XYZ file of C-alpha atoms in Angstrom:
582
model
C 178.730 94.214 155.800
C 175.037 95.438 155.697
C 172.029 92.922 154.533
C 169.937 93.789 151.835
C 167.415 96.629 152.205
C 163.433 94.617 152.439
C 160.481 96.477 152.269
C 158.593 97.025 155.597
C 155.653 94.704 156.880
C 153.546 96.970 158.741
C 150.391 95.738 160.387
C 149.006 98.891 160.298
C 148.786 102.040 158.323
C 150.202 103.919 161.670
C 153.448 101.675 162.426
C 154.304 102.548 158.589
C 153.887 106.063 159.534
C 156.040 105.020 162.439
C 159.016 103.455 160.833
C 158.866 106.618 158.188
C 158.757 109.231 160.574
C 161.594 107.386 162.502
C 163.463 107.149 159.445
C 163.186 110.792 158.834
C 164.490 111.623 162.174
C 167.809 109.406 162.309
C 168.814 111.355 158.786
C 167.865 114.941 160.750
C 170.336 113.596 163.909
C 173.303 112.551 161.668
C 175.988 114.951 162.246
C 176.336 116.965 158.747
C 179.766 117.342 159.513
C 180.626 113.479 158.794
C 178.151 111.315 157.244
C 179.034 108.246 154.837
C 176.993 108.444 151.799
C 176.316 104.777 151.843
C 174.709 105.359 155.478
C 172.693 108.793 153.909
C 171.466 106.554 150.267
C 170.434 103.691 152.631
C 168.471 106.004 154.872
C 166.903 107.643 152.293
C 166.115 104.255 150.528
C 164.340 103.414 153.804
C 162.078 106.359 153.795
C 161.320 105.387 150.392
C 160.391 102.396 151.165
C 158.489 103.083 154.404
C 156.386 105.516 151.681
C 155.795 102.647 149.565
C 154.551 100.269 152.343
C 152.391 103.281 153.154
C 150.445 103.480 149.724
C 150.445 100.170 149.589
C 148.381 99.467 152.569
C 146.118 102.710 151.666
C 144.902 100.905 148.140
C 144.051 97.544 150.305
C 142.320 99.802 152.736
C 140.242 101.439 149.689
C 139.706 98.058 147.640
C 138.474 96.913 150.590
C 136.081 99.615 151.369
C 134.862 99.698 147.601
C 134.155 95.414 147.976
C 131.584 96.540 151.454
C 129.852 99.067 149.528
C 129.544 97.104 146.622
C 128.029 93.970 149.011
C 125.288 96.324 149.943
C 124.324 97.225 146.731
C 121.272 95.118 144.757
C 123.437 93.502 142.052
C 125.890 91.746 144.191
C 123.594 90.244 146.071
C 122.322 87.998 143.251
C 122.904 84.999 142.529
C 125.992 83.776 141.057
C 124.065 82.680 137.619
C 121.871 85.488 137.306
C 124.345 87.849 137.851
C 126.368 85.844 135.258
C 123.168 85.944 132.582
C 122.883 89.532 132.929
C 126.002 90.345 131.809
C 125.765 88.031 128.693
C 122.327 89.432 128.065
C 124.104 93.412 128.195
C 127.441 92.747 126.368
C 125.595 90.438 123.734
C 123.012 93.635 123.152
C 125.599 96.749 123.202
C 127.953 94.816 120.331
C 124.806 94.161 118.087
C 123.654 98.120 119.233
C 126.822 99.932 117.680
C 126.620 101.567 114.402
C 127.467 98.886 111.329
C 128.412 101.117 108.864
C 130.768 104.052 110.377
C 134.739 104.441 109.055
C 136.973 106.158 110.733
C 139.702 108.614 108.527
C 142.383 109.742 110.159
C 141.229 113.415 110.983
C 138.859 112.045 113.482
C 139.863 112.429 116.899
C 140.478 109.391 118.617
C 138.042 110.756 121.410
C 135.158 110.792 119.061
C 135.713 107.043 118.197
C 133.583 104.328 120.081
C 134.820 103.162 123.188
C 136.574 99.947 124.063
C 133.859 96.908 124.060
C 131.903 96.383 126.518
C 132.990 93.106 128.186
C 136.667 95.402 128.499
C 135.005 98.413 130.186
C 132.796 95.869 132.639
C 135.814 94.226 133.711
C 136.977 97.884 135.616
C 134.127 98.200 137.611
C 135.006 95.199 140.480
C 136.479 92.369 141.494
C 133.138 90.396 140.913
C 132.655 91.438 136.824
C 136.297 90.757 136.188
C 135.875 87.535 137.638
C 132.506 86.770 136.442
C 133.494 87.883 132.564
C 136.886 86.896 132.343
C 135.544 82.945 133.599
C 132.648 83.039 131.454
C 133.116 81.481 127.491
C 129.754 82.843 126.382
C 131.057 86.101 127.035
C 133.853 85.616 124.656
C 131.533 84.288 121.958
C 130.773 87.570 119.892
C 133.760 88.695 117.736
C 133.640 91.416 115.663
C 136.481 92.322 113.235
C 138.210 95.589 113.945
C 136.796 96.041 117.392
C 138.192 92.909 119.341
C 140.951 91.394 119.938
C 139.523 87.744 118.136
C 142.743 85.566 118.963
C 141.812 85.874 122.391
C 138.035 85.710 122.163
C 138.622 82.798 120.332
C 140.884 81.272 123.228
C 138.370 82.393 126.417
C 135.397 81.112 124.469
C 136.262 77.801 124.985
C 134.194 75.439 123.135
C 130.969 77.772 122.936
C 128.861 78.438 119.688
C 130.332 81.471 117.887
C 128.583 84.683 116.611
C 131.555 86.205 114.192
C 131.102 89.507 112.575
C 133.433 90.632 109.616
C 132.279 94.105 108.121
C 134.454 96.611 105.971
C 132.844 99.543 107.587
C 132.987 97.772 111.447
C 136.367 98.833 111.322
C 137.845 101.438 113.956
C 140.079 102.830 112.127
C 141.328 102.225 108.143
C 143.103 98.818 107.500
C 144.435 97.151 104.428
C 142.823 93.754 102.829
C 145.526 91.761 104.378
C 144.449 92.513 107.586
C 140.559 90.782 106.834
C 141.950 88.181 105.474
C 144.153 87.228 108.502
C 141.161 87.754 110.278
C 138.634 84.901 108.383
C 142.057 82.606 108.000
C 141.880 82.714 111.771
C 137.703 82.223 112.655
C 137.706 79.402 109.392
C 139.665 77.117 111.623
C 136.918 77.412 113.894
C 133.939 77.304 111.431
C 132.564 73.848 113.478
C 131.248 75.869 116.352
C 129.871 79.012 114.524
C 126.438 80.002 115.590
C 126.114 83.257 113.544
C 128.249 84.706 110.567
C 127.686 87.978 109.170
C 129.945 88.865 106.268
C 129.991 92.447 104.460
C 133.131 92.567 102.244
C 134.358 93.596 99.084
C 134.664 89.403 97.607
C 137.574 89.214 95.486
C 139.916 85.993 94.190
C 141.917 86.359 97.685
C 138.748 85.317 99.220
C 137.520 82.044 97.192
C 138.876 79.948 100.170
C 136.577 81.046 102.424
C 133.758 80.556 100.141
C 133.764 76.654 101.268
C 133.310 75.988 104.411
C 132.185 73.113 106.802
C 129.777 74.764 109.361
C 126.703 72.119 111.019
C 126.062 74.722 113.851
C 125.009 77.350 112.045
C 121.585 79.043 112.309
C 122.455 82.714 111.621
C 123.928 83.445 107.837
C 124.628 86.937 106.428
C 126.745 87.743 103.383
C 126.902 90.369 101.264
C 129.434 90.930 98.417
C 129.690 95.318 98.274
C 132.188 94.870 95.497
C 129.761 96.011 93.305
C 130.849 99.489 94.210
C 130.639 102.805 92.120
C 131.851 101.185 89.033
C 128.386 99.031 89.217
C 125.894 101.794 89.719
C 127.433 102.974 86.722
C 126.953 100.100 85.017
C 123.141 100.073 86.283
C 122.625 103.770 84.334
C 124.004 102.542 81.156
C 127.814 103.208 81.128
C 129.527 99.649 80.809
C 132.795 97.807 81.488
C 133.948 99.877 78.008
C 133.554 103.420 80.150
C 134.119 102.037 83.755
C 136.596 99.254 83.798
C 133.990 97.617 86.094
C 133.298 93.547 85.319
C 131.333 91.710 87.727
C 132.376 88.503 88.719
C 129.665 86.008 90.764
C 130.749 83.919 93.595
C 128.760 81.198 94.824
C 129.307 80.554 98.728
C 129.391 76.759 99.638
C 128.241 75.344 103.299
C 128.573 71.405 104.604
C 127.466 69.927 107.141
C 123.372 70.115 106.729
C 123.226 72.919 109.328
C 119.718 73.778 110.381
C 119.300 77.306 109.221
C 117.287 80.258 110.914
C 118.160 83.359 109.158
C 119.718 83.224 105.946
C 120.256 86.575 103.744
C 122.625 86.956 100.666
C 122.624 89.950 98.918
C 124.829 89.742 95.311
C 126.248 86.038 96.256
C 125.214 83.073 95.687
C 124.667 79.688 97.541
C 125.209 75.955 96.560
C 121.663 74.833 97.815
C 121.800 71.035 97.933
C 122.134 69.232 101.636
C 120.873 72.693 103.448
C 118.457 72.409 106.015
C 115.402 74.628 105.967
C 112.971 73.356 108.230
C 113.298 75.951 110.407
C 114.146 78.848 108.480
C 112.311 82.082 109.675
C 113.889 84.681 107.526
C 114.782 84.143 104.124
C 116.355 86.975 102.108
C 118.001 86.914 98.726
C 119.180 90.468 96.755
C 121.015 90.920 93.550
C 121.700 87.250 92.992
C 122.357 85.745 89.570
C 125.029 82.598 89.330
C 124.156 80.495 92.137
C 120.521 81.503 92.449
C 117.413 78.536 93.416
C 115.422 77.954 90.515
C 111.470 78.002 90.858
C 111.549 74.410 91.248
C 114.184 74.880 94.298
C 112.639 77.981 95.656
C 109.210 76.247 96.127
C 110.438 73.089 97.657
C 112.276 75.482 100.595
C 109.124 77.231 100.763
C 107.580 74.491 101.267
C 109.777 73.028 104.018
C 109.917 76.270 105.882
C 106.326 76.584 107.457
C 107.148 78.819 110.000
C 108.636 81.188 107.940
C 107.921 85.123 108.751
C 109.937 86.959 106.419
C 110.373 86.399 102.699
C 112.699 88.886 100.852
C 113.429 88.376 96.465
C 115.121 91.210 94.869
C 116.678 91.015 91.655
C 117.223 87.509 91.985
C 118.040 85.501 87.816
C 115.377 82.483 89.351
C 115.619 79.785 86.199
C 112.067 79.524 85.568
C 110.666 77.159 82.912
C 106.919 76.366 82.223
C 107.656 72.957 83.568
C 108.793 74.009 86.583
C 105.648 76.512 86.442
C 103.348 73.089 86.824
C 105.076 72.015 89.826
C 103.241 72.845 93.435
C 100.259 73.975 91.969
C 98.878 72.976 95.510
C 98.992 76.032 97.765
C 102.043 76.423 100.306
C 100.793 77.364 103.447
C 103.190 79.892 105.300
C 101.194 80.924 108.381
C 103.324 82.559 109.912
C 104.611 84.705 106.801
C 104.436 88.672 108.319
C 106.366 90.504 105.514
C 106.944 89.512 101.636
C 109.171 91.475 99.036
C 108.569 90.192 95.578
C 110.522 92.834 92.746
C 112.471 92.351 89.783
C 112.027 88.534 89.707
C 112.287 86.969 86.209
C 109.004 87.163 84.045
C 106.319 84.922 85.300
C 108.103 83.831 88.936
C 106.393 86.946 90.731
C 103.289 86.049 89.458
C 103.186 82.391 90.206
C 104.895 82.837 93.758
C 101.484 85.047 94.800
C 99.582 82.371 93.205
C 101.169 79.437 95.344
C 101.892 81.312 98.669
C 99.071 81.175 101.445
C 100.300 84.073 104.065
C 96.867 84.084 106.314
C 99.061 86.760 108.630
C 101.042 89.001 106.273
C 101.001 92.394 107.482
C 103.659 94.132 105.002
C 104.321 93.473 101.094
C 105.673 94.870 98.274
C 105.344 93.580 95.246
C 105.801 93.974 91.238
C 104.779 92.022 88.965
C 102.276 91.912 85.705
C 99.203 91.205 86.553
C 97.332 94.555 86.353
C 94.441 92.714 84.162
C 93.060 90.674 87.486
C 92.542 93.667 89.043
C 89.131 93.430 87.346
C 87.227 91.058 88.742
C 88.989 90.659 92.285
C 86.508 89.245 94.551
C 85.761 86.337 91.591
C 86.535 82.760 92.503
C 87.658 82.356 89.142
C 90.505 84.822 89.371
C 93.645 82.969 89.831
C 94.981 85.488 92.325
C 91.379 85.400 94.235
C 93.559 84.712 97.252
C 95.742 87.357 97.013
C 93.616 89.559 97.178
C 91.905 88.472 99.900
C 95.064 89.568 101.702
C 95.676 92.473 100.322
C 92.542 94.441 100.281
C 91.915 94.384 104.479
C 95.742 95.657 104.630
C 94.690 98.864 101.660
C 91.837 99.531 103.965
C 93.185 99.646 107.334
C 96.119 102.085 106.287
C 96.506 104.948 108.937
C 98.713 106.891 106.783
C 96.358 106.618 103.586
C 96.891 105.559 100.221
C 99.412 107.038 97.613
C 98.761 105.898 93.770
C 101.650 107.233 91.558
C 101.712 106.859 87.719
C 105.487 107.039 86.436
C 104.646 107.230 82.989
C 108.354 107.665 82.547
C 109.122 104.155 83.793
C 105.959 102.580 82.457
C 104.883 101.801 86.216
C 101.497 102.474 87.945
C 102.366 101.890 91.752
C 99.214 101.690 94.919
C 101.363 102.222 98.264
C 100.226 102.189 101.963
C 103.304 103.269 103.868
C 106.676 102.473 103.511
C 107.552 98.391 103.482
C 108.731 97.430 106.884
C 111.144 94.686 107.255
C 110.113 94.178 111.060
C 106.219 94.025 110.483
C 105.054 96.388 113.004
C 102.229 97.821 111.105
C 100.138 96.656 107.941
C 101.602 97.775 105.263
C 101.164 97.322 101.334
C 103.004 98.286 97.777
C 102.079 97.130 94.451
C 103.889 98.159 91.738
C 102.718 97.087 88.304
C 104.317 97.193 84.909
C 101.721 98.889 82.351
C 101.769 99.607 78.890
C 99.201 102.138 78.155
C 98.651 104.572 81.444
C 95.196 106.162 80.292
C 93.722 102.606 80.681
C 95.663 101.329 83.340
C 94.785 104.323 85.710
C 91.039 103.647 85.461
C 91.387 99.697 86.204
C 93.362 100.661 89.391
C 90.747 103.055 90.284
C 87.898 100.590 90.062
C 89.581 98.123 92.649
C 89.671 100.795 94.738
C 86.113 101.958 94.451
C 84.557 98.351 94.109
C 86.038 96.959 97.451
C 85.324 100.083 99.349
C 88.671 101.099 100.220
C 88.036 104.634 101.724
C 91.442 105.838 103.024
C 92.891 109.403 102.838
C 94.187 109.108 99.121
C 97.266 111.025 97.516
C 97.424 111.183 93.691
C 100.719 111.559 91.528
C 98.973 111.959 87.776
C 102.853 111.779 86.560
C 105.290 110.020 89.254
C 107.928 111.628 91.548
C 110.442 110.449 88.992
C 111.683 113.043 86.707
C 114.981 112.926 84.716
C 116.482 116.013 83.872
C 117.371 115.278 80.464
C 113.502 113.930 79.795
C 110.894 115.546 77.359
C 107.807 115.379 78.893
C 104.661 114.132 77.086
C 102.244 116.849 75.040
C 99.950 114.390 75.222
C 97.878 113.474 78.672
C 98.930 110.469 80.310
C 96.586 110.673 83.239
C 92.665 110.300 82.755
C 91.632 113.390 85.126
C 88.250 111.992 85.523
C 88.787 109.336 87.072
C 89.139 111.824 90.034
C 84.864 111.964 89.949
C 85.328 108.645 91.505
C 87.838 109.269 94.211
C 86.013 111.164 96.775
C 88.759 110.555 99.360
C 91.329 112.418 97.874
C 93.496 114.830 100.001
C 96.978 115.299 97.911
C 97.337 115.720 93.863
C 100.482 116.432 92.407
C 101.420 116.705 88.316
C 104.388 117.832 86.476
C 103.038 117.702 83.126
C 100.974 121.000 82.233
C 98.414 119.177 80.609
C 97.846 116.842 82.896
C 97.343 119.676 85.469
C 94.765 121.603 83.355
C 92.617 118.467 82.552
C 92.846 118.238 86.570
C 92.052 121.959 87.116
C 88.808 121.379 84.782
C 87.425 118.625 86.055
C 87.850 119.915 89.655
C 86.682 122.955 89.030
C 83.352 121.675 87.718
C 80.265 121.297 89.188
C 79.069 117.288 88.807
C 76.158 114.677 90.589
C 78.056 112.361 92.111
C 76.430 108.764 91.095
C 76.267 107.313 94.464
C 74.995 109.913 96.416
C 72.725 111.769 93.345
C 73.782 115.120 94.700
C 75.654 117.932 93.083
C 78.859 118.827 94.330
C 82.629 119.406 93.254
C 85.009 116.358 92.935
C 87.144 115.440 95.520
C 85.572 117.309 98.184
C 88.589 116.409 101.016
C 91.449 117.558 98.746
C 93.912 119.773 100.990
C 96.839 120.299 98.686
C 97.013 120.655 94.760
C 100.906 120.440 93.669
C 101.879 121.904 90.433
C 104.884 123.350 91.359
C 106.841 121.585 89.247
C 104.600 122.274 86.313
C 106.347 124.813 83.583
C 103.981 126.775 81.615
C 100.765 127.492 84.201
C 99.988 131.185 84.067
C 97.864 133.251 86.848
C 95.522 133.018 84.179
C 94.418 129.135 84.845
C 94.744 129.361 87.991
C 92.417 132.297 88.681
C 89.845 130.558 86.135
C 90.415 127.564 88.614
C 89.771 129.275 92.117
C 87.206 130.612 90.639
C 84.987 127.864 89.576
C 85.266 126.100 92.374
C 85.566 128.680 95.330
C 84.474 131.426 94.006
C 83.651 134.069 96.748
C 82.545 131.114 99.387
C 79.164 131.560 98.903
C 77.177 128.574 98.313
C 75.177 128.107 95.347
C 71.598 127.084 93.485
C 71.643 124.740 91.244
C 68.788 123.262 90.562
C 66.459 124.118 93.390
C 69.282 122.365 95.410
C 72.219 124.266 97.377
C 75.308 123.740 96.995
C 78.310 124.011 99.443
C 81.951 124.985 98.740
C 84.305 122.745 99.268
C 87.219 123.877 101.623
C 90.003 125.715 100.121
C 92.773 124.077 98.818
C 96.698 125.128 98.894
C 97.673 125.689 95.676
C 101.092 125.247 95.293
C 102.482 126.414 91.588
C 106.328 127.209 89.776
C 106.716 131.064 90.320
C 109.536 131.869 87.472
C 112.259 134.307 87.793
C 111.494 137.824 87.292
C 113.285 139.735 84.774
């Protein structure tokens, strides 16, 4: 009887060459004329096994090796818990880094997708990480749907706050409904220890259950409803339920357990707002909101509890406003800290009153609309009930690096003074007023003389008729933009117009030889202007603009007028519509 064949247990790399080679030459030496095939299959099992001893021992040699090189290098040689933040720190940064709102069909390569997370590709580069991640909770804390596995984050994070992540376009690849809602049925059971919770999904009935939930952890709260889909937007340009099938239903999100809340945005859902804590809210954002929104009341009494607030965001939101409620904290709120503030399409009278009863010493970025163009006049009076606010805003107009652009969409009945583009994260001052009008030829001027009465001198760019066109829209035969107010705006670098009117009133009055009223000497208005845009003017023949070059430029020479010389202005690039040629 013969044992059982056991692998070798070589000491040494060379006796398992040994024992191999020796193998091999016992199965050259058998006489071919009469071996047993048990003795030949046991022989070459041997070798086989000698082989596999072999490799074996080569991959301990190498691990080895790669553990000494690694020792020598800076990393390794820190200290267990710093070595342990660091890779919290990296993994917590490259899951909030990837893109938040990339699908995946099916005709995308697999190659071209993103790669496995990052605690799973840090675990293959030693012993040390996959020890070091795979026995650290915080690690495991992160979760986001559709690119980890969450039953076992869930099960290595231990008893760690939670940062969860649920996002229809997060997902890898496409999944049904079914497979979300497995997903929140499995995080809900750990609501008590959330830390974060950023929701972007399509809210329907199937979801109502997880619109209660008991979570006293939580600082960081994102959700936003995108069922309001295509079938909305048509609903916002006038073609209802009747055309789309589309009927919006609210949902109001419900939270226990008085967490104390950092960061809270909703953006078309609402929020039961009794037994919240605000104290130390930072960022407040609320978007597209109509059952479940704060009234005024509500609103100011968070305000007023969150005094280190930096970030203040109302968009569309139905706030119940009543001229009782309009009484209430007529004392100012003080919000030092307050860096940016969005106020647009708030209920009449909430904008309004929110600039009156907001103290922001430190805001940097705004954008607001409201109806107040009347206290424009008279903006540096103590009397003037937004006195304050324009205290504010008038250093941020002035100290605009990328100039001033004032826009009159007489199509929208809007009269808008920009610096910049609003910035969410503050970096640089910025401002936006938009301002509902009814009559632009007298609203134009009133903007024009805050500008000129608080000295803001910034590179200005006019729009005497908007940027917003609609195709279908008859434009006005009548002027809607006061050309000469332009006298006054000696600052002015860009003018655009897409009403031919407009333009020619323009063309006159720059063309036109005037005494400037501060100064007393003669000149041409608007002596920086770089670029006059009427290319989207129909109707303006070589004729008027000849007559305009002309007047102005002429053939560069300066002039005398008046016993006094005066200098061209540089020339200006006139951009106009070139129709087709028949």
């Amino acid at each position: 009887m013969h044992g059982p064949l056991c692998p070798p247990s070589p000491d040494t790399v060379d006796q398992a060459i040994s024992l191999l080679l020796g193998s091999i030459r016992k199965i050259n030496n058998t006489s071919a004329s009469d071996p047993t095939e048990y003795t030949r299959e046991r022989e070459i099992a041997e070798v086989e096994l000698a082989a596999a001893a072999i490799h074996h021992e080569l991959l301990l040699r190498v691990a080895l090796l790669k553990r000494q090189r690694n020792s020598s290098r800076w990393i390794y040689q820190l200290p267990q818990e710093i070595f342990t933040e660091i890779l919290i720190i990296d993994i917590i940064n490259s899951d909030l880094e990837q893109p938040n709102a990339i699908s995946y069909p099916h005709w995308i390569p697999q190659a071209a997708r993103p790669e496995a997370p990052r605690r799973t590709q840090l675990c293959n580069i030693s012993h040390r990480f996959l020890q070091t991640i795979m026995g650290t909770p915080r690690i495991w804390s992160t979760i986001r749907w559709g690119r980890d596995d969450h039953t076992r984050c869930l099960q290595m994070s231990a008893q760690v706050p939670l940062s969860i992540r649920c996002s229809e376009n997060d997902r890898m690849k496409l999944q049904s409904p079914g497979v979300i809602s497995e997903f929140l049925n499995d995080v809900w059971d750990h609501s008590c220890r959330w830390e974060a919770l950023s929701l972007r999904l399509g809210f329907d009935v199937r979801h109502l259950p997880f619109l209660e939930v008991s979570a006293p952890q939580i600082r960081d709260l994102t959700v936003e409803d995108t069922s309001r889909g295509f079938g909305a937007k048509l609903a916002e340009y006038g073609f209802g339920a009747m055309h789309t099938g589309y009927k919006p239903m609210t949902y109001v999100l419900k939270i226990f357990g008085s967490p104390p809340l950092r960061h809270l945005s909703l953006n078309g859902i609402g929020l039961q707002w009794n037994d919240l804590g605000f104290s130390r809210l930072k960022y407040l954002s609320l978007m597209k909101i109509q059952e479940g929104a704060p009234s005024l009341q509500k609103l100011l009494e968070i305000l007023n509890m969150a005094s280190d607030l930096e970030q203040l965001i109302l968009h569309a939101v139905d706030i119940i406003n009543s001229s009782d409620e309009q009484e209430l904290y007529m004392q100012p709120i003080h919000l030092s800290s307050l860096l940016s503030l969005w106020l647009e399409d708030l209920p009449a009278g909430s904008t309004e009153h929110l600039i009156r009863a907001i103290w922001f010493p430190q805001l940097k970025s705004m954008r607001v609309r409201g109806r107040f163009l009347e206290h424009f006049e008279n903006s540096n009076s103590d009397q003037n009930p937004y006195h304050y606010f324009f205290l504010v805003l008038i250093p941020i107009l002035s100290s605009s690096t990328q100039g001033l652009t004032l826009s009159n969409e007489t199509s929208l009945n809007l009269l808008s003074l920009g610096a910049g583009r609003w910035a969410e994260d503050a970096g640089e001052k910025t401002a936006s007023l938009v301002v509902e009008v009814e009559d632009p030829l007298s609203a134009v001027p009133k903007m024009v003389d805050f500008l000129t009465s608080n000295r803001i001198l910034v590179p200005l760019t006019i729009a005497a008729n908007g940027y917003n066109r609609a195709f279908d829209a008859t434009l006005p035969p009548t002027p809607s933009f006061p050309a000469e107010v332009l006298e006054k705006l000696p600052t002015v670098t860009h003018i655009s117009a897409l009403v031919l009117v407009d333009a020619l009133n323009i063309m006159n009055v720059l063309g036109a030889i005037r005494r400037d009223d501060e100064t007393g000497r003669l000149g041409w208005a608007c002596p920086k202007l770089e670029v006059l845009d009427f290319s989207a003017v129909d109707g303006l023949t070589s004729e008027h603009r000849e007559a305009f070059l002309n007047a102005r430029y002429g053939d560069g020479s300066p002039l005398l007028v008046e016993g006094e010389v005066v200098h061209r202005p540089l020339m200006v690039n006139l951009q106009y519509f070139t129709p087709w040629e028949t």
